[in-house]
Amino acid sequence: MLINIYNDRLCDWRISRPGRIEVVCGSMFSGKTEELIRRMKRAKFAKQRVEIFKPAMDVRYSAEDVVSHDQNSIPSTPIDTSSSILLLASNIDVVGIDEAQFLDQGLIDVCNQLANKGIRVIVAGLDMDFQGKPFGPIPGLCAIADEVVKVHAICVKCGALAYISHRLVDNDKRVLLGEKQTYEPLCRECYQRALQEEQ
Ligand SMILES: Nc1ncnc2c1ncn2[C@@H]1O[C@H](COP(=O)(O)OP(=O)(O)O)[C@@H](O)[C@H]1O
Ligand SMILES: Cc1cn([C@H]2C[C@H](O)[C@@H](COP(=O)(O)O)O2)c(=O)[nH]c1=O
Ligand SMILES: [Zn+2]
C-alpha cells in the first residue's frame, strides 16, 4: 500500500515535471563544473532527456564539451546567445548551462521561461569577477532561483575556504580566459594582502 502511494507520487512527479532553477556558483576551482556534470549524469541515469549548453567563446579545454579542471567531461552545445537555448531545448527534461557568467542578461528570462514550462534548469557560473564584482547574469539568476549552492575552492595561500579568483597577470579586461597560470583562488584575507602587495 505504502509502495503504491510512493509509486503514484513518483509517476505524478514525472508527468508534471516540476520546473525549477538551480544555481551552482563560486570562484574558479570551486567545483562548479564537476557539480553540474554530476547532476546532469544522474539525470541521464534517471532516463531524463538532458541538454547542456556553454558559451561558444569558452574554448579553453574543448570547443564542444564541458570539461572540469580534473578533466571530467560531458558533451555540450556551444551557443552565442541565451535565446538559442529556447530554440534548442524542445523535448528536454533537464537543461544544464556552464560558464553562464559569459552569457547575456537575457539568460535570466530564458531560465524562467524554461522552468515555467516544467524544465529543470541547472546553471553553473562565477559569482564574481577578478575584482569581486557580480558577474553577468549570475546575481540575477540567484535571485530567481529555487536553489542556490555556493561552492568553495581552497585558498592556495593559507588553506582556508576561497571566495574569489585572484588574477595573476596584468590585464584589466573583464573577460580573460585562463587557468592556474592566470588565476588563483584566495580567501578574503589573502586576497586583500595580494592586492596591497600589487600596489
Ligand atoms: N585550490 C583548489 N581548491 C580546490 N580544488 C582545486 C584547487 N585547485 C585545483 N582544484 C581542482 O579543481 C577541481 C574542480 O574543478 P571544476 O569543477 O572545473 O571547478 P570550477 O568549475 O569551479 O572552476 C577540484 O576537484 C580539484 O581537483
Ligand atoms: C575571475 C574571472 C575569470 N574569467 C575566466 C577564466 C576562466 O576561463 C573562466 C572561469 O572558469 P572556471 O570554470 O570557473 O574555472 O572565466 C574571466 O574571464 N574573468 C574573470 O574575472
Ligand atoms: Zn587565504
mmCIF file of C-alpha atoms and ligand atoms in Angstrom:
data_model
loop_
_atom_site.group_PDB
_atom_site.id
_atom_site.type_symbol
_atom_site.label_atom_id
_atom_site.label_comp_id
_atom_site.label_asym_id
_atom_site.label_seq_id
_atom_site.Cartn_x
_atom_site.Cartn_y
_atom_site.Cartn_z
ATOM 1 C CA MET A 1 0.000 0.000 0.000
ATOM 2 C CA LEU A 2 2.712 2.431 1.047
ATOM 3 C CA ILE A 3 4.753 1.418 -2.004
ATOM 4 C CA ASN A 4 1.772 2.103 -4.275
ATOM 5 C CA ILE A 5 1.304 5.584 -2.847
ATOM 6 C CA TYR A 6 5.023 6.212 -3.364
ATOM 7 C CA ASN A 7 4.909 4.965 -6.986
ATOM 8 C CA ASP A 8 1.811 7.057 -7.720
ATOM 9 C CA ARG A 9 3.557 10.151 -6.440
ATOM 10 C CA LEU A 10 6.671 9.305 -8.462
ATOM 11 C CA CYS A 11 4.522 8.950 -11.597
ATOM 12 C CA ASP A 12 2.761 12.241 -10.864
ATOM 13 C CA TRP A 13 6.133 13.904 -10.454
ATOM 14 C CA ARG A 14 7.368 12.503 -13.772
ATOM 15 C CA ILE A 15 4.230 13.536 -15.637
ATOM 16 C CA SER A 16 4.039 17.035 -14.186
ATOM 17 C CA ARG A 17 7.837 17.573 -14.405
ATOM 18 C CA PRO A 18 8.039 20.387 -11.896
ATOM 19 C CA GLY A 19 10.278 23.071 -13.357
ATOM 20 C CA ARG A 20 12.929 24.668 -11.214
ATOM 21 C CA ILE A 21 16.122 26.714 -11.402
ATOM 22 C CA GLU A 22 19.239 25.546 -9.561
ATOM 23 C CA VAL A 23 22.344 27.750 -9.448
ATOM 24 C CA VAL A 24 25.820 26.447 -8.598
ATOM 25 C CA CYS A 25 28.192 29.392 -8.159
ATOM 26 C CA GLY A 26 31.556 30.247 -6.635
ATOM 27 C CA SER A 27 35.132 31.111 -7.561
ATOM 28 C CA MET A 28 37.317 29.291 -10.052
ATOM 29 C CA PHE A 29 38.388 25.757 -8.996
ATOM 30 C CA SER A 30 35.462 25.540 -6.544
ATOM 31 C CA GLY A 31 33.922 22.507 -8.258
ATOM 32 C CA LYS A 32 31.067 24.186 -10.173
ATOM 33 C CA THR A 33 31.607 22.219 -13.369
ATOM 34 C CA GLU A 34 32.048 18.927 -11.505
ATOM 35 C CA GLU A 35 28.790 19.517 -9.647
ATOM 36 C CA LEU A 36 26.990 20.389 -12.899
ATOM 37 C CA ILE A 37 28.343 17.238 -14.583
ATOM 38 C CA ARG A 38 27.354 15.134 -11.538
ATOM 39 C CA ARG A 39 23.766 16.417 -11.583
ATOM 40 C CA MET A 40 23.444 16.016 -15.362
ATOM 41 C CA LYS A 41 24.808 12.443 -15.290
ATOM 42 C CA ARG A 42 22.368 11.500 -12.510
ATOM 43 C CA ALA A 43 19.512 12.935 -14.582
ATOM 44 C CA LYS A 44 20.655 10.765 -17.501
ATOM 45 C CA PHE A 45 20.622 7.695 -15.197
ATOM 46 C CA ALA A 46 17.014 8.618 -14.386
ATOM 47 C CA LYS A 47 16.295 8.384 -18.152
ATOM 48 C CA GLN A 48 15.597 12.088 -18.409
ATOM 49 C CA ARG A 49 16.317 13.933 -21.612
ATOM 50 C CA VAL A 50 19.203 16.310 -20.952
ATOM 51 C CA GLU A 51 20.935 19.041 -22.943
ATOM 52 C CA ILE A 52 23.957 21.033 -21.821
ATOM 53 C CA PHE A 53 24.910 24.434 -23.165
ATOM 54 C CA LYS A 54 28.008 26.562 -22.830
ATOM 55 C CA PRO A 55 29.103 29.914 -24.311
ATOM 56 C CA ALA A 56 30.838 29.285 -27.656
ATOM 57 C CA MET A 57 33.617 31.710 -26.658
ATOM 58 C CA ASP A 58 34.753 29.336 -23.873
ATOM 59 C CA VAL A 59 37.177 27.212 -25.847
ATOM 60 C CA ARG A 60 39.650 26.531 -23.012
ATOM 61 C CA TYR A 61 39.675 22.736 -22.811
ATOM 62 C CA SER A 62 37.335 21.881 -25.685
ATOM 63 C CA ALA A 63 35.166 23.721 -28.198
ATOM 64 C CA GLU A 64 32.324 21.216 -27.756
ATOM 65 C CA ASP A 65 32.494 19.515 -24.358
ATOM 66 C CA VAL A 66 32.053 20.912 -20.873
ATOM 67 C CA VAL A 67 35.327 19.914 -19.136
ATOM 68 C CA SER A 68 36.267 20.318 -15.460
ATOM 69 C CA HIS A 69 39.744 21.166 -14.157
ATOM 70 C CA ASP A 70 40.067 17.444 -13.326
ATOM 71 C CA GLN A 71 39.230 16.544 -16.935
ATOM 72 C CA ASN A 72 35.760 15.170 -16.211
ATOM 73 C CA SER A 73 33.670 15.949 -19.258
ATOM 74 C CA ILE A 74 30.229 15.792 -20.828
ATOM 75 C CA PRO A 75 29.132 16.707 -24.381
ATOM 76 C CA SER A 76 27.586 20.151 -24.788
ATOM 77 C CA THR A 77 26.163 22.529 -27.357
ATOM 78 C CA PRO A 78 28.079 25.816 -27.749
ATOM 79 C CA ILE A 79 25.829 28.897 -28.042
ATOM 80 C CA ASP A 80 26.400 32.599 -28.728
ATOM 81 C CA THR A 81 23.241 33.998 -27.136
ATOM 82 C CA SER A 82 20.891 32.825 -24.397
ATOM 83 C CA SER A 83 17.880 32.878 -26.753
ATOM 84 C CA SER A 84 19.368 29.902 -28.649
ATOM 85 C CA ILE A 85 18.617 27.754 -25.599
ATOM 86 C CA LEU A 86 14.861 28.237 -26.102
ATOM 87 C CA LEU A 87 15.147 27.059 -29.707
ATOM 88 C CA LEU A 88 17.358 24.067 -28.887
ATOM 89 C CA ALA A 89 15.690 22.810 -25.701
ATOM 90 C CA SER A 90 12.437 21.384 -27.069
ATOM 91 C CA ASN A 91 11.536 17.935 -25.724
ATOM 92 C CA ILE A 92 14.135 18.235 -22.956
ATOM 93 C CA ASP A 93 13.622 17.492 -19.236
ATOM 94 C CA VAL A 94 16.835 18.942 -17.817
ATOM 95 C CA VAL A 95 18.851 21.862 -19.197
ATOM 96 C CA GLY A 96 22.407 22.447 -17.936
ATOM 97 C CA ILE A 97 24.363 25.647 -18.586
ATOM 98 C CA ASP A 98 28.073 26.038 -17.758
ATOM 99 C CA GLU A 99 30.155 29.248 -17.606
ATOM 100 C CA ALA A 100 26.877 31.180 -17.516
ATOM 101 C CA GLN A 101 28.657 34.372 -16.408
ATOM 102 C CA PHE A 102 29.689 34.861 -20.043
ATOM 103 C CA LEU A 103 26.109 34.815 -21.362
ATOM 104 C CA ASP A 104 23.830 37.847 -21.742
ATOM 105 C CA GLN A 105 21.295 39.119 -19.180
ATOM 106 C CA GLY A 106 18.519 37.575 -21.287
ATOM 107 C CA LEU A 107 19.531 34.259 -19.704
ATOM 108 C CA ILE A 108 17.509 35.155 -16.588
ATOM 109 C CA ASP A 109 14.263 35.352 -18.548
ATOM 110 C CA VAL A 110 15.186 32.284 -20.629
ATOM 111 C CA CYS A 111 15.697 30.189 -17.460
ATOM 112 C CA ASN A 112 12.409 31.464 -16.040
ATOM 113 C CA GLN A 113 10.565 30.514 -19.241
ATOM 114 C CA LEU A 114 12.118 27.020 -19.223
ATOM 115 C CA ALA A 115 11.291 26.434 -15.551
ATOM 116 C CA ASN A 116 7.730 27.700 -16.097
ATOM 117 C CA LYS A 117 7.379 25.078 -18.852
ATOM 118 C CA GLY A 118 8.329 22.350 -16.348
ATOM 119 C CA ILE A 119 12.023 22.035 -17.208
ATOM 120 C CA ARG A 120 14.700 21.613 -14.527
ATOM 121 C CA VAL A 121 17.436 24.166 -15.226
ATOM 122 C CA ILE A 122 20.897 23.833 -13.654
ATOM 123 C CA VAL A 123 23.173 26.838 -14.092
ATOM 124 C CA ALA A 124 26.867 26.943 -13.134
ATOM 125 C CA GLY A 125 28.977 30.075 -13.198
ATOM 126 C CA LEU A 126 31.305 32.512 -11.474
ATOM 127 C CA ASP A 127 29.507 34.666 -8.904
ATOM 128 C CA MET A 128 32.234 37.351 -9.061
ATOM 129 C CA ASP A 129 34.892 38.541 -11.480
ATOM 130 C CA PHE A 130 38.563 39.009 -10.514
ATOM 131 C CA GLN A 131 37.716 42.403 -8.956
ATOM 132 C CA GLY A 132 34.999 40.993 -6.732
ATOM 133 C CA LYS A 133 32.161 42.455 -8.834
ATOM 134 C CA PRO A 134 28.996 40.383 -9.506
ATOM 135 C CA PHE A 135 29.483 38.653 -12.860
ATOM 136 C CA GLY A 136 26.960 38.828 -15.753
ATOM 137 C CA PRO A 137 23.551 37.188 -15.238
ATOM 138 C CA ILE A 138 24.628 35.091 -12.214
ATOM 139 C CA PRO A 139 23.415 37.502 -9.451
ATOM 140 C CA GLY A 140 20.029 37.898 -11.199
ATOM 141 C CA LEU A 141 19.747 34.134 -11.561
ATOM 142 C CA CYS A 142 20.496 33.663 -7.849
ATOM 143 C CA ALA A 143 17.607 35.999 -7.091
ATOM 144 C CA ILE A 144 15.032 33.992 -9.051
ATOM 145 C CA ALA A 145 16.464 30.503 -8.408
ATOM 146 C CA ASP A 146 14.670 27.824 -6.402
ATOM 147 C CA GLU A 147 18.026 26.662 -5.042
ATOM 148 C CA VAL A 148 21.439 28.337 -4.856
ATOM 149 C CA VAL A 149 24.562 26.432 -3.867
ATOM 150 C CA LYS A 150 27.757 28.381 -3.299
ATOM 151 C CA VAL A 151 30.800 26.125 -3.605
ATOM 152 C CA HIS A 152 34.326 26.947 -2.459
ATOM 153 C CA ALA A 153 37.841 26.231 -3.655
ATOM 154 C CA ILE A 154 40.740 26.058 -1.213
ATOM 155 C CA CYS A 155 42.806 29.228 -0.791
ATOM 156 C CA VAL A 156 46.171 28.410 -2.336
ATOM 157 C CA LYS A 157 47.982 30.657 0.188
ATOM 158 C CA CYS A 158 46.572 29.523 3.543
ATOM 159 C CA GLY A 159 44.232 26.536 3.054
ATOM 160 C CA ALA A 160 41.053 28.357 4.182
ATOM 161 C CA LEU A 161 37.928 28.421 2.017
ATOM 162 C CA ALA A 162 38.496 30.625 -1.022
ATOM 163 C CA TYR A 163 35.861 33.172 -2.086
ATOM 164 C CA ILE A 164 37.408 34.894 -5.100
ATOM 165 C CA SER A 165 39.527 34.259 -8.213
ATOM 166 C CA HIS A 166 42.632 36.448 -7.992
ATOM 167 C CA ARG A 167 44.074 37.379 -11.397
ATOM 168 C CA LEU A 168 47.833 36.828 -11.588
ATOM 169 C CA VAL A 169 48.514 38.734 -14.806
ATOM 170 C CA ASP A 170 48.380 42.459 -15.537
ATOM 171 C CA ASN A 171 45.207 42.762 -17.623
ATOM 172 C CA ASP A 172 42.109 44.815 -16.748
ATOM 173 C CA LYS A 173 39.715 43.335 -19.297
ATOM 174 C CA ARG A 174 36.837 41.636 -17.522
ATOM 175 C CA VAL A 175 36.848 38.607 -19.788
ATOM 176 C CA LEU A 176 40.177 36.814 -19.928
ATOM 177 C CA LEU A 177 40.064 33.039 -20.344
ATOM 178 C CA GLY A 178 42.650 31.231 -18.269
ATOM 179 C CA GLU A 179 43.747 28.551 -15.868
ATOM 180 C CA LYS A 180 46.183 28.255 -12.981
ATOM 181 C CA GLN A 181 48.775 30.415 -14.722
ATOM 182 C CA THR A 182 46.265 33.266 -14.843
ATOM 183 C CA TYR A 183 44.101 32.877 -11.701
ATOM 184 C CA GLU A 184 44.403 31.552 -8.160
ATOM 185 C CA PRO A 185 41.564 31.019 -5.649
ATOM 186 C CA LEU A 186 42.090 33.053 -2.465
ATOM 187 C CA CYS A 187 40.274 33.668 0.823
ATOM 188 C CA ARG A 188 39.259 37.230 1.717
ATOM 189 C CA GLU A 189 42.332 37.892 3.885
ATOM 190 C CA CYS A 190 44.856 36.572 1.364
ATOM 191 C CA TYR A 191 43.089 38.451 -1.468
ATOM 192 C CA GLN A 192 43.353 41.776 0.425
ATOM 193 C CA ARG A 193 47.033 41.087 1.112
ATOM 194 C CA ALA A 194 47.675 40.210 -2.549
ATOM 195 C CA LEU A 195 46.044 43.484 -3.699
ATOM 196 C CA GLN A 196 48.155 45.513 -1.244
ATOM 197 C CA GLU A 197 51.327 43.824 -2.460
ATOM 198 C CA GLU A 198 50.403 44.651 -6.070
ATOM 199 C CA GLN A 199 50.156 48.402 -5.337
HETATM 200 N N1 LIG B 1 42.790 25.423 -4.926
HETATM 201 C C1 LIG B 1 41.921 24.456 -5.259
HETATM 202 N N2 LIG B 1 40.861 24.191 -4.471
HETATM 203 C C2 LIG B 1 40.000 23.211 -4.794
HETATM 204 N N3 LIG B 1 40.091 22.450 -5.921
HETATM 205 C C3 LIG B 1 41.115 22.685 -6.759
HETATM 206 C C4 LIG B 1 42.086 23.691 -6.475
HETATM 207 N N4 LIG B 1 42.978 23.689 -7.481
HETATM 208 C C5 LIG B 1 42.596 22.735 -8.354
HETATM 209 N N5 LIG B 1 41.476 22.138 -7.941
HETATM 210 C C6 LIG B 1 40.790 21.080 -8.681
HETATM 211 O O1 LIG B 1 39.692 21.657 -9.356
HETATM 212 C C7 LIG B 1 38.607 20.743 -9.315
HETATM 213 C C8 LIG B 1 37.295 21.487 -9.555
HETATM 214 O O2 LIG B 1 37.238 21.773 -10.931
HETATM 215 P P1 LIG B 1 35.962 22.398 -11.603
HETATM 216 O O3 LIG B 1 34.744 21.617 -11.267
HETATM 217 O O4 LIG B 1 36.282 22.542 -13.066
HETATM 218 O O5 LIG B 1 35.887 23.826 -10.898
HETATM 219 P P2 LIG B 1 35.194 25.179 -11.381
HETATM 220 O O6 LIG B 1 34.224 24.840 -12.477
HETATM 221 O O7 LIG B 1 34.523 25.735 -10.177
HETATM 222 O O8 LIG B 1 36.314 26.060 -11.860
HETATM 223 C C9 LIG B 1 38.723 20.109 -7.952
HETATM 224 O O9 LIG B 1 38.097 18.838 -7.883
HETATM 225 C C10 LIG B 1 40.230 19.982 -7.777
HETATM 226 O O10 LIG B 1 40.719 18.745 -8.242
HETATM 227 C C1 LIG B 2 37.589 35.542 -12.444
HETATM 228 C C2 LIG B 2 37.480 35.650 -13.930
HETATM 229 C C3 LIG B 2 37.548 34.512 -14.717
HETATM 230 N N1 LIG B 2 37.447 34.599 -16.056
HETATM 231 C C4 LIG B 2 37.520 33.380 -16.881
HETATM 232 C C5 LIG B 2 38.663 32.463 -16.580
HETATM 233 C C6 LIG B 2 38.130 31.102 -16.956
HETATM 234 O O1 LIG B 2 38.370 30.944 -18.361
HETATM 235 C C7 LIG B 2 36.630 31.224 -16.677
HETATM 236 C C8 LIG B 2 36.201 30.599 -15.379
HETATM 237 O O2 LIG B 2 36.333 29.202 -15.452
HETATM 238 P P1 LIG B 2 36.026 28.205 -14.214
HETATM 239 O O3 LIG B 2 35.368 27.040 -14.874
HETATM 240 O O4 LIG B 2 35.127 28.904 -13.249
HETATM 241 O O5 LIG B 2 37.348 27.857 -13.623
HETATM 242 O O6 LIG B 2 36.355 32.620 -16.599
HETATM 243 C C9 LIG B 2 37.251 35.836 -16.659
HETATM 244 O O7 LIG B 2 37.124 35.919 -17.895
HETATM 245 N N2 LIG B 2 37.198 36.958 -15.890
HETATM 246 C C10 LIG B 2 37.295 36.922 -14.538
HETATM 247 O O8 LIG B 2 37.217 37.991 -13.881
HETATM 248 ZN ZN ZN B 3 43.974 32.504 2.427
#
